[in-house]
Short mmCIF file of C-alpha atoms in Angstrom, two decimals:
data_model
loop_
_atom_site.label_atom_id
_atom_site.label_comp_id
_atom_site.label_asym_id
_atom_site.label_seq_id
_atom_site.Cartn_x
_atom_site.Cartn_y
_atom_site.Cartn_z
CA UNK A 387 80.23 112.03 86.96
CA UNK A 388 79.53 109.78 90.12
CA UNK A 389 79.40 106.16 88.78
CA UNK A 390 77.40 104.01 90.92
CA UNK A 391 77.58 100.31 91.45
CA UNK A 392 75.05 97.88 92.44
CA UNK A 393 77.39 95.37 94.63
CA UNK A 394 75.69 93.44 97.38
CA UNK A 395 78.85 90.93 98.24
CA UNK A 396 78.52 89.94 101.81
CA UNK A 397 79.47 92.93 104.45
CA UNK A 398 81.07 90.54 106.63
CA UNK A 399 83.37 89.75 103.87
CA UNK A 400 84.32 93.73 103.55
CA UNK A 401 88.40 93.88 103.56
CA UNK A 402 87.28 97.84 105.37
CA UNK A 403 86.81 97.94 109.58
CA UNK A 404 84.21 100.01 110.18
CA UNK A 405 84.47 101.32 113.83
CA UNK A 406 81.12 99.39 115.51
CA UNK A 407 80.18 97.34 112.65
CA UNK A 408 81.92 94.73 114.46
CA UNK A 409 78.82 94.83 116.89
CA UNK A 410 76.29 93.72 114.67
CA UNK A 411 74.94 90.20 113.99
CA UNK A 412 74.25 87.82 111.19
CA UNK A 413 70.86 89.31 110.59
CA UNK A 414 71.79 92.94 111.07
CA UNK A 415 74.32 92.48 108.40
CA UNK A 416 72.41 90.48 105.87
CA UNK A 417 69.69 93.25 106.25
CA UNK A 418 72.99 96.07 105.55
CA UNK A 419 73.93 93.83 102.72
CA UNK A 420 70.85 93.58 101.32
CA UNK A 421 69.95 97.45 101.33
CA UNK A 422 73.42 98.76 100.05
CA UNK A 423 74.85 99.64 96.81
CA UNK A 424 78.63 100.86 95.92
CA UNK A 425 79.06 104.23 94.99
CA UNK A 426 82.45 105.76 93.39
CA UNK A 427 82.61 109.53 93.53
CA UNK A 428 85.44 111.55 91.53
CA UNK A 429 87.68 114.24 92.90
CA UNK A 430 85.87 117.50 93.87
CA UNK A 431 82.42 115.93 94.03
CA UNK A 432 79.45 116.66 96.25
CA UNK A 433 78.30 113.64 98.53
CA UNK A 434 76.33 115.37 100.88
CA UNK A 435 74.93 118.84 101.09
CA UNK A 436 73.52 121.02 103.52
CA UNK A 437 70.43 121.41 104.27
CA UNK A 438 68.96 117.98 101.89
CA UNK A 439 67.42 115.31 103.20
CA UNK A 440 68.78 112.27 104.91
CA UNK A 441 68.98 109.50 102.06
CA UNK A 442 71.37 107.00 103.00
CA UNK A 443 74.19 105.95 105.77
CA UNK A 444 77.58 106.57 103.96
CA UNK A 445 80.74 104.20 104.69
CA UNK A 446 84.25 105.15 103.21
CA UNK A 447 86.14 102.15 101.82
CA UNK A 448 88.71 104.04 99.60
CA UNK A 449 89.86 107.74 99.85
CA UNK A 450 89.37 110.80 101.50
CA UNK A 451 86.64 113.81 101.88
CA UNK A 452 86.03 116.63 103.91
CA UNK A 453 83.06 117.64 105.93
CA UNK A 454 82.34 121.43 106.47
CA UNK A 455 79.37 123.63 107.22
CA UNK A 456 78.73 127.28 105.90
CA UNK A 457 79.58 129.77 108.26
CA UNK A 458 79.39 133.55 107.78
CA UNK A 459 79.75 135.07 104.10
CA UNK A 460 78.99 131.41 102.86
CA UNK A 461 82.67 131.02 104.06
CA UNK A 462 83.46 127.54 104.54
CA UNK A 463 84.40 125.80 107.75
CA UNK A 464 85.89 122.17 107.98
CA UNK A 465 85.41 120.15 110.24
CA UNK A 466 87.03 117.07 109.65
CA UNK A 467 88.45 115.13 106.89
CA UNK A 468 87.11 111.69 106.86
CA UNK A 469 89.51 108.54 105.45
CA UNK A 470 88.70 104.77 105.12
CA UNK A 471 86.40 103.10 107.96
CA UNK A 472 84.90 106.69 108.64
CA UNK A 473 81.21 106.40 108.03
CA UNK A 474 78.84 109.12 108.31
CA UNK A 475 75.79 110.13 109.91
CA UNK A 476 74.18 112.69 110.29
CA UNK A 477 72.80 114.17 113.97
CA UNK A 478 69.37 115.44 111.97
CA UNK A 479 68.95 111.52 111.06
CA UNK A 480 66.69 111.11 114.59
CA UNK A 481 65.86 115.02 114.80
CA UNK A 482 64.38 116.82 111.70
CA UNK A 483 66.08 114.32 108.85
CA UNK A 484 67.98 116.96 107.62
CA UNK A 485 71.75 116.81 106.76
CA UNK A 486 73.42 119.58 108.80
CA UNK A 487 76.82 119.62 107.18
CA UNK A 488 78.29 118.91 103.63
CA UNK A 489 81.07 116.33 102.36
CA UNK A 490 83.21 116.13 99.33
CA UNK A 491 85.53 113.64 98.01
CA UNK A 492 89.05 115.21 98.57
CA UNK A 493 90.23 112.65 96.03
CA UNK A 494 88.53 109.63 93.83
CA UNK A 495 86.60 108.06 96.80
CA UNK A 496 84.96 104.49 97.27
CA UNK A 497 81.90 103.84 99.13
CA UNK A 498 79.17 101.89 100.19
CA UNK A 499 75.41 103.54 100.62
CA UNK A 500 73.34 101.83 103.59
CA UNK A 501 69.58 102.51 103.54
CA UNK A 502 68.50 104.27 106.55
CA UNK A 503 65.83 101.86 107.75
CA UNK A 504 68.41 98.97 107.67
CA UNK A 505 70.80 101.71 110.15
CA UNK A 506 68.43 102.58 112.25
CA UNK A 507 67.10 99.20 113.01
CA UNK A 508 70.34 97.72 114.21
CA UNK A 509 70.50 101.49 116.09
CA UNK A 510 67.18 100.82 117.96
CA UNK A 511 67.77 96.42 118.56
CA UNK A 512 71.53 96.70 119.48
CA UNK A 513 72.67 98.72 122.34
CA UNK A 514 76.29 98.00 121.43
CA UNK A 515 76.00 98.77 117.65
CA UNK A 516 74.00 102.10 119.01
CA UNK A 517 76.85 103.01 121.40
CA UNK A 518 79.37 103.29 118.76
CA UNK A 519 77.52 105.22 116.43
CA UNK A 520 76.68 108.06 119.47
CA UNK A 521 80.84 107.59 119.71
CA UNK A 522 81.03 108.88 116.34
CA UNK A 523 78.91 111.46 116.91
CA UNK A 524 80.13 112.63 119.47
CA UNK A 525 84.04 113.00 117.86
CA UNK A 526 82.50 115.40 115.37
CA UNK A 527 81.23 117.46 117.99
CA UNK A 528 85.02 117.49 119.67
CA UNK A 529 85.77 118.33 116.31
CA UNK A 530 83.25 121.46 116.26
CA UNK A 531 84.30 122.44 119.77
CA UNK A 532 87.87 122.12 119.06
CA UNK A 533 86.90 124.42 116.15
CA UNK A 534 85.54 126.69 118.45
CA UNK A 535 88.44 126.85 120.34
CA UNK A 536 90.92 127.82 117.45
CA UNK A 537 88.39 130.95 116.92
CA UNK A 538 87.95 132.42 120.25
CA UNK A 539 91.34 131.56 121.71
CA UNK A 540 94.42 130.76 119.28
CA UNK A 541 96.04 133.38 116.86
CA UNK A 542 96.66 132.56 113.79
CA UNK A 543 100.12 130.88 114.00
CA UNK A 544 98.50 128.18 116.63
CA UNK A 545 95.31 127.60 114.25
CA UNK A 546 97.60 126.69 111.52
CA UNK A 547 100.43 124.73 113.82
CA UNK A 548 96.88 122.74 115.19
CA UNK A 549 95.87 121.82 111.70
CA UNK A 550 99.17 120.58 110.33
CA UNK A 551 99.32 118.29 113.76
CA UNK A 552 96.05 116.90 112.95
CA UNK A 553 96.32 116.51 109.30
CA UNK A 554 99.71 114.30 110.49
CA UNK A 555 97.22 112.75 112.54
CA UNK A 556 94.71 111.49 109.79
CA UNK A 557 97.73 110.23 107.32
CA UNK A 558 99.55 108.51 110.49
CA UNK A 559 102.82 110.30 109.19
CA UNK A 560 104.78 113.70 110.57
CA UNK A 561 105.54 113.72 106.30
CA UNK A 562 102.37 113.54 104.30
CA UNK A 563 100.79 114.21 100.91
CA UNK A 564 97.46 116.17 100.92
CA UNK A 565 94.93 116.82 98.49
CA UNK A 566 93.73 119.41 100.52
CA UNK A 567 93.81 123.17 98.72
CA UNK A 568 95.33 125.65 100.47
CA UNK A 569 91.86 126.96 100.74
CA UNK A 570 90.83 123.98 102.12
CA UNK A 571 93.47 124.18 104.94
CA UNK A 572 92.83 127.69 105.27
CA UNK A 573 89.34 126.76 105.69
CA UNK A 574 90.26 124.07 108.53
CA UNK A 575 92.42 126.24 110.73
CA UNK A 576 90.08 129.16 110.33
CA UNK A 577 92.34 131.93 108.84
CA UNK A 578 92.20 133.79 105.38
CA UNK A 579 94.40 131.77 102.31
CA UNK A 580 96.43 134.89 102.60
CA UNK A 581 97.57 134.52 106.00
CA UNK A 582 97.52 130.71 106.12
CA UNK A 583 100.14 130.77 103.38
CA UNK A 584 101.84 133.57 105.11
CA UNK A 585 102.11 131.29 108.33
CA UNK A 586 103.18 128.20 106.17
CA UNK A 587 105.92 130.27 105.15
CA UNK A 588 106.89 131.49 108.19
CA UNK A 589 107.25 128.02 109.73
CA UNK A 590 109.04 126.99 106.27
CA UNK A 591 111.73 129.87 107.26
CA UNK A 592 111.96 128.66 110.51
CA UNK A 593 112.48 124.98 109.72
CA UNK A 594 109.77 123.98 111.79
CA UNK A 595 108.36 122.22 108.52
CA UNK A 596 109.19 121.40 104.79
CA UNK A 597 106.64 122.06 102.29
CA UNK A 598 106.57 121.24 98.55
CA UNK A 599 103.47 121.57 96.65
CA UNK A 600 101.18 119.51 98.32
CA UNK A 601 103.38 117.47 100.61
CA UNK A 602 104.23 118.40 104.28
CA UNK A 603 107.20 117.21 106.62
CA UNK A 604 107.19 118.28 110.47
CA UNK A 605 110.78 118.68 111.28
CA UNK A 606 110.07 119.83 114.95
CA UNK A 607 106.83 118.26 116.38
CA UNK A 608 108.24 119.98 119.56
CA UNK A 609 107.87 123.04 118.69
CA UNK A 610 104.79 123.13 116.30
CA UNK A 611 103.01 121.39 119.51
CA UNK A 612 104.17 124.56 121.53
CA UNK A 613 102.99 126.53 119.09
CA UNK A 614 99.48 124.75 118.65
CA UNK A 615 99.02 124.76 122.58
CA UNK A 616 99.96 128.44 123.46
CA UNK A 617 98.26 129.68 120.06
#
């Protein structure tokens, strides 16, 4: 059950660094402290879904989630997995309102709700504040073209080799623990479960990685890079 929070301590206080917050002034953040409430989501839970209505600017302070769209046979397709100081907005926010992806806490996440008139003053009064949210944007759609790329390009050994990279990426480690499924990672590098596990093992065999359960260890970031970029 999501527990939610009323907590309106001061945002320039927050301990989190949201990327572009640090454009915003006195007012703009009184007005972001004034409209937003804590929210703690548990493992597995829906935060946004596709296809609802814009209700609130989300910031991550604690944890980890994944944001996906529905692709064919309601087959999921992630996107990106969002950690602390992502925040997220979506591109139907100045189009038709609508949310035109889902996320879901990948573990027991922290976060703070912003109302979307107090975002999208600061968008329209500060250019700077403005910029870095279009930044943001504009990463997700690297992330969708980069998506697009695995599909029409790489075979199924470079999708998964291009996933474990990134996944070292977002835990700032070549030897990580994930709470990602293996659906979930089958999911981001846009195979079947069957064949992603059949690729993990292969690269297991290989000694290209270690695997354990749910925790990963690049042994040769050489060669999983060669095998990302020829695919």
């Amino acid at each position: 059950m999501t527990n939610s929070i009323i907590d309106i301590t001061g945002c320039e206080k927050c301990h989190v660094k949201f990327s572009g917050f640090d454009a915003l002034n006195e007012s703009e953040l009184y007005n972001f402290k004034q409209s937003h409430c804590k929210v703690v989501y548990q493992q597995g839970e829906t935060i946004i879904k596709e296809g609802t209505r814009c209700a609130n600017i989300i910031c991550i302070k604690k944890g980890y989630a994944k944001l996906f769209i529905k692709g064919l046979e309601n087959k999921n397709i992630v996107i990106k997995v969002l950690k602390e100081g992502d925040f997220i907005v979506s591109p139907g926010l100045f189009t038709d309102n609508l949310n035109h992806f889902s996320v879901s806490a990948l573990t027991n996440l922290s976060t703070c709700m912003i109302s979307i008139e107090a975002f999208t003053r600061a968008f329209r009064n500060n250019n700077r504040f403005a910029e870095n949210v279009l930044k943001l944007n504009h990463e997700i759609t690297n992330e969708l073209y980069n998506q697009l790329i695995n599909l029409s390009h790489k075979k199924m050994t470079g999708r998964v080799a291009s996933t474990i990279i990134y996944l070292s990426q977002i835990y700032n480690s070549k030897g990580f623990h994930t709470t990602l499924s293996r659906q979930d990672l089958a999911d981001l590098s846009s195979v079947s479960k069957e064949s992603l596990i059949r690729v993990l093992k292969d690269f297991k065999e290989n000694g290209i990685i270690t695997i354990a359960g749910n925790h990963i260890k690049i042994n040769s970031f050489a060669t999983l890079s060669n095998i990302s970029r020829i695919g």
